[in-house]
Structures are given as structure tokens and as C-alpha cells.
Short mmCIF file of C-alpha atoms and ligand atoms in Angstrom, two decimals:
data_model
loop_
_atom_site.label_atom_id
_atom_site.label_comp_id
_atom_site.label_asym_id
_atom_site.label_seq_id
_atom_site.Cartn_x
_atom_site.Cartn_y
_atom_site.Cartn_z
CA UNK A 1 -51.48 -39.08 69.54
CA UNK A 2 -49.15 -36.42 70.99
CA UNK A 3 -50.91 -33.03 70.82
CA UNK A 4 -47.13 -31.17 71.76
CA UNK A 5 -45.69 -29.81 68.85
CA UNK A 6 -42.47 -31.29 67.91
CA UNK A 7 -39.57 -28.73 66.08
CA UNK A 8 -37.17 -30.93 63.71
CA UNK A 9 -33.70 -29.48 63.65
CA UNK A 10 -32.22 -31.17 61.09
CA UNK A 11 -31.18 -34.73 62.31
CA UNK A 12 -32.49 -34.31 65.73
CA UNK A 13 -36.13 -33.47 66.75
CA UNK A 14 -37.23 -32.40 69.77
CA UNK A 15 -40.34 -31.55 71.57
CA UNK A 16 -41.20 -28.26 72.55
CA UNK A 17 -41.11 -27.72 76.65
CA UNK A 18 -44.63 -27.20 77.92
CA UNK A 19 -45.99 -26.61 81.38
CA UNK A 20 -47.13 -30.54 81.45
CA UNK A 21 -43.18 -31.41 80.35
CA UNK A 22 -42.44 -29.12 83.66
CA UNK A 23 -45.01 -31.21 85.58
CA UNK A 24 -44.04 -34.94 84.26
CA UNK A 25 -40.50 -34.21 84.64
CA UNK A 26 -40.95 -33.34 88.30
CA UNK A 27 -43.35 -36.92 88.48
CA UNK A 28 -40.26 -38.76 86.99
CA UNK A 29 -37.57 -37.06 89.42
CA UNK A 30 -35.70 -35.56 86.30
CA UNK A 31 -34.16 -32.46 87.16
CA UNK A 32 -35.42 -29.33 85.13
CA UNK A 33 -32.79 -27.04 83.77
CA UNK A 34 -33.31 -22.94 83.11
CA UNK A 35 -31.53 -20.23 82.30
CA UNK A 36 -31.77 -16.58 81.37
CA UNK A 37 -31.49 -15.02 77.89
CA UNK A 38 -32.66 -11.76 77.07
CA UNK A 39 -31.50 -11.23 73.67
CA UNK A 40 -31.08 -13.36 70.08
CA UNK A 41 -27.71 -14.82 70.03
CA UNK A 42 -27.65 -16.01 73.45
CA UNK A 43 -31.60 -17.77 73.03
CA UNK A 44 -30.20 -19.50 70.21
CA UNK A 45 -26.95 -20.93 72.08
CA UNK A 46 -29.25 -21.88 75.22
CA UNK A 47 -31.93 -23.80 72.94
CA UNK A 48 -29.22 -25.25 71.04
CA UNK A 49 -27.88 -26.56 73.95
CA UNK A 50 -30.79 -28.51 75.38
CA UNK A 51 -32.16 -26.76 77.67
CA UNK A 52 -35.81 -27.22 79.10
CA UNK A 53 -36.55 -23.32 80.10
CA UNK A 54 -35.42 -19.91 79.29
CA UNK A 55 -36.22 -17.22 81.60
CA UNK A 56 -36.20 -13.17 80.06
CA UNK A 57 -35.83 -12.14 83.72
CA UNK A 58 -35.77 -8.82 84.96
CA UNK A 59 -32.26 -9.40 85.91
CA UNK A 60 -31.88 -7.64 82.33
CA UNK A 61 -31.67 -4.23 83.83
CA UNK A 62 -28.56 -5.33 85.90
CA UNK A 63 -26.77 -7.43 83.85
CA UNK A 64 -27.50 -5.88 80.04
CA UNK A 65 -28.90 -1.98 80.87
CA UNK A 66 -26.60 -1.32 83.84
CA UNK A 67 -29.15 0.02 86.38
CA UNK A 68 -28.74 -0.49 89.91
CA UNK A 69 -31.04 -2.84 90.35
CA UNK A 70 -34.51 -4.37 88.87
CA UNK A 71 -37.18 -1.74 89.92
CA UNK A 72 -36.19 0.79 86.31
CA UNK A 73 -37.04 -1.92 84.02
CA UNK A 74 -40.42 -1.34 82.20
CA UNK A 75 -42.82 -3.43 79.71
CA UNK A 76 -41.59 -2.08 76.75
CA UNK A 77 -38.03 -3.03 77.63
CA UNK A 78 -39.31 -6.56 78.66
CA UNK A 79 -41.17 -6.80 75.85
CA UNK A 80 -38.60 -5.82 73.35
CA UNK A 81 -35.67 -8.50 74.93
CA UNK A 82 -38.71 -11.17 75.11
CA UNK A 83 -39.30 -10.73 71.12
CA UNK A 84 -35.16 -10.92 70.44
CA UNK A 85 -35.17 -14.68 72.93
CA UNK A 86 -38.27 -15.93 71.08
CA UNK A 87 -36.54 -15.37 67.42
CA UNK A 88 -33.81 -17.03 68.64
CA UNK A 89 -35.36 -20.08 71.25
CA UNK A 90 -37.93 -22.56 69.49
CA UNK A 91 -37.48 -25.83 71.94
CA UNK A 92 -37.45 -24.18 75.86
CA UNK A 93 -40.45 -23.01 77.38
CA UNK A 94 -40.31 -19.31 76.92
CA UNK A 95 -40.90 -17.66 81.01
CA UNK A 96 -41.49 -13.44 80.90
CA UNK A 97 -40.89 -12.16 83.74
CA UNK A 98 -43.28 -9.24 84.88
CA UNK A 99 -41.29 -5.74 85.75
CA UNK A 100 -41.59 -3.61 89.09
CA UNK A 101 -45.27 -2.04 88.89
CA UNK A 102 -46.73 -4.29 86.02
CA UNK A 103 -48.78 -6.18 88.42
CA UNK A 104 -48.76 -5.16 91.54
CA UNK A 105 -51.26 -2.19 90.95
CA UNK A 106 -54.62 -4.08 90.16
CA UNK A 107 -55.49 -7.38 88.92
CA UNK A 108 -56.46 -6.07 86.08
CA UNK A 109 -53.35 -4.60 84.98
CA UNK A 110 -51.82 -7.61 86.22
CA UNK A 111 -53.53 -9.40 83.19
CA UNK A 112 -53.75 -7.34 80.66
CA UNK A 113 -49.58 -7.01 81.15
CA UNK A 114 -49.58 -10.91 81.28
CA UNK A 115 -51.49 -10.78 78.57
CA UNK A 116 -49.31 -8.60 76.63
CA UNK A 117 -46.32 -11.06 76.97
CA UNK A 118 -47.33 -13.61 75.19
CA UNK A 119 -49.02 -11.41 72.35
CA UNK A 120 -46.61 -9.32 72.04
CA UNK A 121 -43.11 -10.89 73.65
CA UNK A 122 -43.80 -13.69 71.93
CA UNK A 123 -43.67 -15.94 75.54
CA UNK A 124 -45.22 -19.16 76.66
CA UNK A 125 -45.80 -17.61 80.48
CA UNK A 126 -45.49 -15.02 83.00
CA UNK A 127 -43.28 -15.02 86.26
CA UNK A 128 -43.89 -12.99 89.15
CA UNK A 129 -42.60 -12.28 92.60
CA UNK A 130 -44.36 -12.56 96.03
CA UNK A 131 -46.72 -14.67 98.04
CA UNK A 132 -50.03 -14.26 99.87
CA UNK A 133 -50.23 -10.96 98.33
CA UNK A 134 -50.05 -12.04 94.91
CA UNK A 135 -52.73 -14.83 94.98
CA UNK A 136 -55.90 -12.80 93.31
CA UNK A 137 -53.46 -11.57 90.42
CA UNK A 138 -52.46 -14.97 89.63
CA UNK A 139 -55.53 -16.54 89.93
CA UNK A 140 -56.77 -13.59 87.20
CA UNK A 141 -53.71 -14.52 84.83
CA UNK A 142 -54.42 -18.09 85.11
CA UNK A 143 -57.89 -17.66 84.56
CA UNK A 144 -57.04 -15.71 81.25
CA UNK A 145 -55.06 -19.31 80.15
CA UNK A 146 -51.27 -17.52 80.98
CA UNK A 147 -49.39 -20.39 82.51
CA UNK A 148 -47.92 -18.14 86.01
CA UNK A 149 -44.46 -18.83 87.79
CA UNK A 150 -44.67 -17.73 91.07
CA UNK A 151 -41.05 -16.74 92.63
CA UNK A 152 -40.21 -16.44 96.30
CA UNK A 153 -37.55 -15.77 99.30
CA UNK A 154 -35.42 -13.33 98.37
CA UNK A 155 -37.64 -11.18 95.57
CA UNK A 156 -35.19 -8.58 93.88
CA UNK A 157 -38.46 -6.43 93.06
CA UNK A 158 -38.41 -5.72 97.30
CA UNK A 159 -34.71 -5.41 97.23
CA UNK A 160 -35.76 -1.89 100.14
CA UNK A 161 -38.29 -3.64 101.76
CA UNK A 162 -36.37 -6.71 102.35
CA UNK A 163 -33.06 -4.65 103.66
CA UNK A 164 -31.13 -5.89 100.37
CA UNK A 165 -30.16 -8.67 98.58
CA UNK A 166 -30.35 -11.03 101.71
CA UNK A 167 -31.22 -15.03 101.86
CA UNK A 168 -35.00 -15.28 103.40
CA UNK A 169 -36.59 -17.60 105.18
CA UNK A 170 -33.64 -18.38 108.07
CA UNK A 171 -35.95 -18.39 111.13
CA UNK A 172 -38.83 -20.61 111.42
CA UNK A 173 -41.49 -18.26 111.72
CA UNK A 174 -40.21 -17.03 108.54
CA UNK A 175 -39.54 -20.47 107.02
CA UNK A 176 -43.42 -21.24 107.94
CA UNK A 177 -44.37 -18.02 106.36
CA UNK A 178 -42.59 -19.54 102.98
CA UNK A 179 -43.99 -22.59 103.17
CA UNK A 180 -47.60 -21.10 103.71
CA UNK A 181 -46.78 -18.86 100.79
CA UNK A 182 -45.85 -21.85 98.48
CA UNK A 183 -48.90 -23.77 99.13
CA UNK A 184 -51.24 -20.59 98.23
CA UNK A 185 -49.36 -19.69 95.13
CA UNK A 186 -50.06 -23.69 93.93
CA UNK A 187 -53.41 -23.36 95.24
CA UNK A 188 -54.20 -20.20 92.75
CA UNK A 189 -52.69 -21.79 89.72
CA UNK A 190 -48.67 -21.76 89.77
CA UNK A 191 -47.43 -24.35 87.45
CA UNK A 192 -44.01 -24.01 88.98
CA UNK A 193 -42.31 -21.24 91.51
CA UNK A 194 -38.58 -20.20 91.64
CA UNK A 195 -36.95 -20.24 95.22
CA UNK A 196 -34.26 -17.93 95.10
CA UNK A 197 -31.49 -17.46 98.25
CA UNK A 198 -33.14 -19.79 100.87
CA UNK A 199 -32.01 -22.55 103.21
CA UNK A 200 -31.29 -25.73 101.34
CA UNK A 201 -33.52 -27.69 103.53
CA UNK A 202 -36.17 -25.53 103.76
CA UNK A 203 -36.24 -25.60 99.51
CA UNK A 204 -36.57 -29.30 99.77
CA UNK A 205 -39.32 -29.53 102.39
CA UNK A 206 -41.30 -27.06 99.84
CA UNK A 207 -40.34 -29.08 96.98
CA UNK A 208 -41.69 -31.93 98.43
CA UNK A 209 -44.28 -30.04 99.81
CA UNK A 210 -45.56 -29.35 96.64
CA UNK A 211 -46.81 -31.30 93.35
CA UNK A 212 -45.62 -28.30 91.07
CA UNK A 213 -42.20 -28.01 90.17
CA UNK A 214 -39.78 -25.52 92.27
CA UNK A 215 -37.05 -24.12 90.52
CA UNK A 216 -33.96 -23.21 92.25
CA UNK A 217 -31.39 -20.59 92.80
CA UNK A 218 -29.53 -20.66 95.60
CA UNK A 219 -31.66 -22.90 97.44
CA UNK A 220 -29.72 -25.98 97.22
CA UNK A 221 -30.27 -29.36 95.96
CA UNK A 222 -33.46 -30.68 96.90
CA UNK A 223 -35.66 -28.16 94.48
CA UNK A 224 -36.98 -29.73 91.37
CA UNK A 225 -34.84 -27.90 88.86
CA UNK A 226 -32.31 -25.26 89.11
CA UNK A 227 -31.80 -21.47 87.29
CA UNK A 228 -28.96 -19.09 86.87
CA UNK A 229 -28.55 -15.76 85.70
CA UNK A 230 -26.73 -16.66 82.03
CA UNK A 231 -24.36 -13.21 82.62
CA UNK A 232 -23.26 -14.63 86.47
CA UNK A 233 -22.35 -18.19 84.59
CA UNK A 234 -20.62 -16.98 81.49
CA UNK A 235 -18.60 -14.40 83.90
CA UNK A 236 -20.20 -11.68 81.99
CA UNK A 237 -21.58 -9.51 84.72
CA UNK A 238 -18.36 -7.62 86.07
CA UNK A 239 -20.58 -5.86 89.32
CA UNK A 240 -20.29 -9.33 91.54
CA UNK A 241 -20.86 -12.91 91.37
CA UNK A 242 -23.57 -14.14 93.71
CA UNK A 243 -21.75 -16.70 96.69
CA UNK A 244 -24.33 -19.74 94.77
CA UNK A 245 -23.34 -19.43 91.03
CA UNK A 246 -20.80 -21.43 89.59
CA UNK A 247 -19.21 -19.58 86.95
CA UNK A 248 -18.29 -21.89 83.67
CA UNK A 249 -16.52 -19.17 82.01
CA UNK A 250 -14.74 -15.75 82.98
CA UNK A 251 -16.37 -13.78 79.12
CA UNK A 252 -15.85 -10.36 80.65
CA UNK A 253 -11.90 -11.30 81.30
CA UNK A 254 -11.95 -12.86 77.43
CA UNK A 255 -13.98 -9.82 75.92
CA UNK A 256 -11.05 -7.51 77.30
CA UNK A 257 -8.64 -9.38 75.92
CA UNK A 258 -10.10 -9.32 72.24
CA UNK A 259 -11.18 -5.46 72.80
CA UNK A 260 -7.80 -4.71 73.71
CA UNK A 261 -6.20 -7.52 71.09
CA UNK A 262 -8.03 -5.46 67.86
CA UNK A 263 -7.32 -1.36 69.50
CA UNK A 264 -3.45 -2.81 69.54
CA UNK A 265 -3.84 -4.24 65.92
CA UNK A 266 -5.40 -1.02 64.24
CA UNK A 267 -2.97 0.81 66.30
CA UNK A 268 0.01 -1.09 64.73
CA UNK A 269 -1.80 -1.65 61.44
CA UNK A 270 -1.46 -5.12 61.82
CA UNK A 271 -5.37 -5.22 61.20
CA UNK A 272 -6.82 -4.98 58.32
CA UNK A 273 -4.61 -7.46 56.82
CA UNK A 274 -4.40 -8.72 53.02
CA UNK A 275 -7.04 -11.52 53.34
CA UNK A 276 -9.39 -8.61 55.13
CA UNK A 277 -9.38 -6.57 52.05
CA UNK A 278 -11.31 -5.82 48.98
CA UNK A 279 -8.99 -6.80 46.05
CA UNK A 280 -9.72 -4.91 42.37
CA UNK A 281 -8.92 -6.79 39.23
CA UNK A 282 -5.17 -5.56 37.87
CA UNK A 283 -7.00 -4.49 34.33
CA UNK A 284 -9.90 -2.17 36.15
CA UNK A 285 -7.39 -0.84 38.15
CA UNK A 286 -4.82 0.50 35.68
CA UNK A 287 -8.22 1.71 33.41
CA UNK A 288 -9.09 3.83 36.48
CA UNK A 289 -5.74 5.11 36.97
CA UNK A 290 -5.17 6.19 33.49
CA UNK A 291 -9.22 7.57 33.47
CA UNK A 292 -8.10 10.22 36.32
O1 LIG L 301 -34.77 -11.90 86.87
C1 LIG L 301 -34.25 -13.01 86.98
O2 LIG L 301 -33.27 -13.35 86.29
C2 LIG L 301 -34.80 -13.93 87.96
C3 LIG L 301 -34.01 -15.15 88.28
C4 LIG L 301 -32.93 -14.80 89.21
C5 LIG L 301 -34.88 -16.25 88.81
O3 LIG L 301 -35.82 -13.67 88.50
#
């Protein structure tokens, strides 16, 4: 008998996505499919919609809080967006992903911040950034029972080390250096690892490489399953659009038009209208009237 829980939404019921779902889709060639969320609404839409994985990335502090980058964002505000995504998504498998500083101080914050993800964010795993360096922290979390994705190439966390947001991995002594990195992540306990911004082929010699799932973004076609940043998709993120999304909708271009749609109607009182309004029986009006 199945020990994975399975969530009935009315006519349909589907299985909750586990690390082993990650794993067995990879064995059966079916492609995994993640995206971010970092509030309610937006879970709910994503889980709704099928999808295997929902990432609260850091990505939150660019696309929701408006900071420069991801290196501001802190536990608590991880924490708080992780609690809003796991109200709203009960299908995915729920990914936190650790902020600047959370884990790259000691091992043992490392998994006591893990730690506080799932206790307290309400997530089914951690995701962190880097390689070699990162092995004793994720062999910690792991040993704790937190399910790690690793995450490397370009690593928005070393956004000043790395020169900016550039594709890694282009030469071959640094194409080795990924593939060394990918082996040692599985090796301490990865159940997966995102491959963000690197050569296509390179992604696919990994992915096959490996028995663990990659997850791609901007690495092509030959990873195991591919994520976007939800705000770059919808068009929701007005800064700029990555060269690898594809965006399905332009929402910042449609939320203009409503904003500016409902200033013009108060403005011209053509909103509130009649159906928008309170009405007061006839009999309790004319009683008040003659009351005053
Ligand atoms: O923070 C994030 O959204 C990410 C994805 C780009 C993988 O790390």
C-alpha cells in the first residue's frame, strides 16, 4: 500500500509531490515542472494547475519587495511568504529557498535555519546555492531528514563575486568545475539541483551525469525538469525579462490598464454604479427622513 498521502479535490485526487515522485519521474523520463510562488493567491493558481513543484525563491526580494537584488532578503521574510504558499499549495512539493547568510556561516546555523523552514514555513525542503563549498552544510541538513536542493552556475546569492548576472560554466575548465560540483552535491545528499544560466549541453551531460533530478533555468533542454520565476512568465516583473523566459502573459501591461480603467471611472463617477451600491428599503428611508 501507498504510504504518499493522497489530497482529494473534489472530483479529482491527486498525490502529493514527494522527493521519490522527483526521483521516479526522472527514472521514467517525465519532465518535472516548477515554478515560484511566494504568496497565497498565486500557490493556489500554481497547485491548481498541476504542477509538480513550487519554489518560495529568494527571487522574492526582486520581484515582490523591490530590492536590487537577493542578498537583503532575511528568514523572517522567507519565512513569512513560505507560510502564505503553503496555505495556498497542498499537491506540489513545497522547496524554501535559504536567504544570503542563513547558511553560509556554520553548519550549524545552516540547520537549525533548514530546520526552521519546514517548522515554521510550513515547507517540504530547503534549496541552496553553491558547490564544493556547500557539501558539509548539506550533508548536516540531510542528516537532520530536510530533503536539500542544491542550485548551481549562475548563483544570484554571488551576484559581486561572479561579476553579475552572467551564464557560468562557458569554458571547460569551468564546465569541469560544474560537473565536479554536481557530483559532490549528489554525493552529500541532493535529491535534485537547479542549473540556472549554463550551456545547454553542458546541463545535459550533468543531467545525465547524475541519478538525481536537475532542474532547469536557462540551461536548455536536456535537464530533467525546468523552473521559472512566476513574475518573469506572467510579465509581472517590469525591471527586465531574462533572454531564457518565455513570457505567457504581459500582467504588468494588464494591471495598468485596470489601475488606470477604475482612477478614470471614480474620476468621471462612472464607478460606483447602481448595482455597486447599498440600497435602503423605501419605508426605512422616509422613517429616517421624517425622524431628523
Ligand atoms: O530564487 C529563485 O527564484 C531561484 C530560481 C531562479 C531557481 O532560485
Amino acid at each position: 500500500m501507498s504510504t504518499v498521502p493522497t489530497i482529494s479535490t473534489g472530483a479529482v485526487t491527486r498525490k502529493k509531490m514527494t522527493t521519490l515522485g522527483f526521483r521516479q519521474k526522472k527514472e521514467r523520463g517525465e519532465p518535472i515542472t516548477m515554478l515560484t510562488a511566494y504568496d497565497y493567491p498565486t500557490a493556489l493558481a500554481i497547485d491548481n494547475a498541476g504542477i509538480d513543484s513550487i519554489l518560495v525563491g529568494d527571487s522574492l526580494g526582486m520581484v515582490v519587495l523591490g530590492y536590487e537584488n537577493t542578498l537583503p532578503v532575511t528568514m523572517e521574510e522567507m519565512l513569512h511568504h513560505s507560510r502564505a504558499v503553503s496555505r495556498g499549495a497542498k499537491h506540489a512539493l513545497l522547496v524554501g529557498d535559504m536567504p544570503f547568510m542563513s547558511y553560509q556561516v556554520s553548519v550549524e546555523d545552516a540547520t537549525r535555519n533548514a530546520g526552521r523552514f519546514l517548522q515554521q514555513g510550513g515547507m517540504d525542503a530547503v534549496k541552496l546555492e553553491g558547490g564544493r563549498e556547500r557539501v558539509d552544510a548539506i550533508r548536516a541538513i540531510t542528516g537532520s531528514g530536510i530533503p536539500v536542493m542544491g542550485h548551481l552556475g549562475l548563483t544570484p546569492q554571488s551576484v559581486h563575486q561572479l561579476g553579475g548576472f552572467r551564464a557560468q560554466g562557458k569554458t571547460a575548465s569551468a564546465a569541469k568545475r560544474l560537473v565536479e560540483d554536481a557530483l559532490l552535491l549528489e554525493e552529500a545528499g541532493c535529491f535534485s539541483i537547479v542549473l540556472e544560466s549554463v550551456p545547454a549541453r553542458l546541463a545535459e551531460l550533468i543531467s545525465q551525469k547524475l541519478s538525481i533530478p536537475t532542474i532547469g533555468i536557462g540551461a536548455g533542454t536536456g535537464c530533467d525538469g525546468q523552473v521559472l520565476v512566476t513574475h518573469d512568465l506572467l510579465g509581472l516583473f517590469d525591471r527586465f525579462t531574462p533572454k531564457f523566459v518565455k513570457k505567457y502573459a504581459n500582467f504588468h501591461a494588464e494591471m495598468n490598464k485596470a489601475f488606470s480603467d477604475y482612477i478614470e471611472d471614480v474620476e468621471t463617477k462612472r464607478f460606483p454604479a447602481q448595482e455597486h451600491s447599498v440600497e435602503m428599503d423605501d419605508k426605512e428611508w422616509e422613517s429616517l427622513v421624517k425622524g431628523l
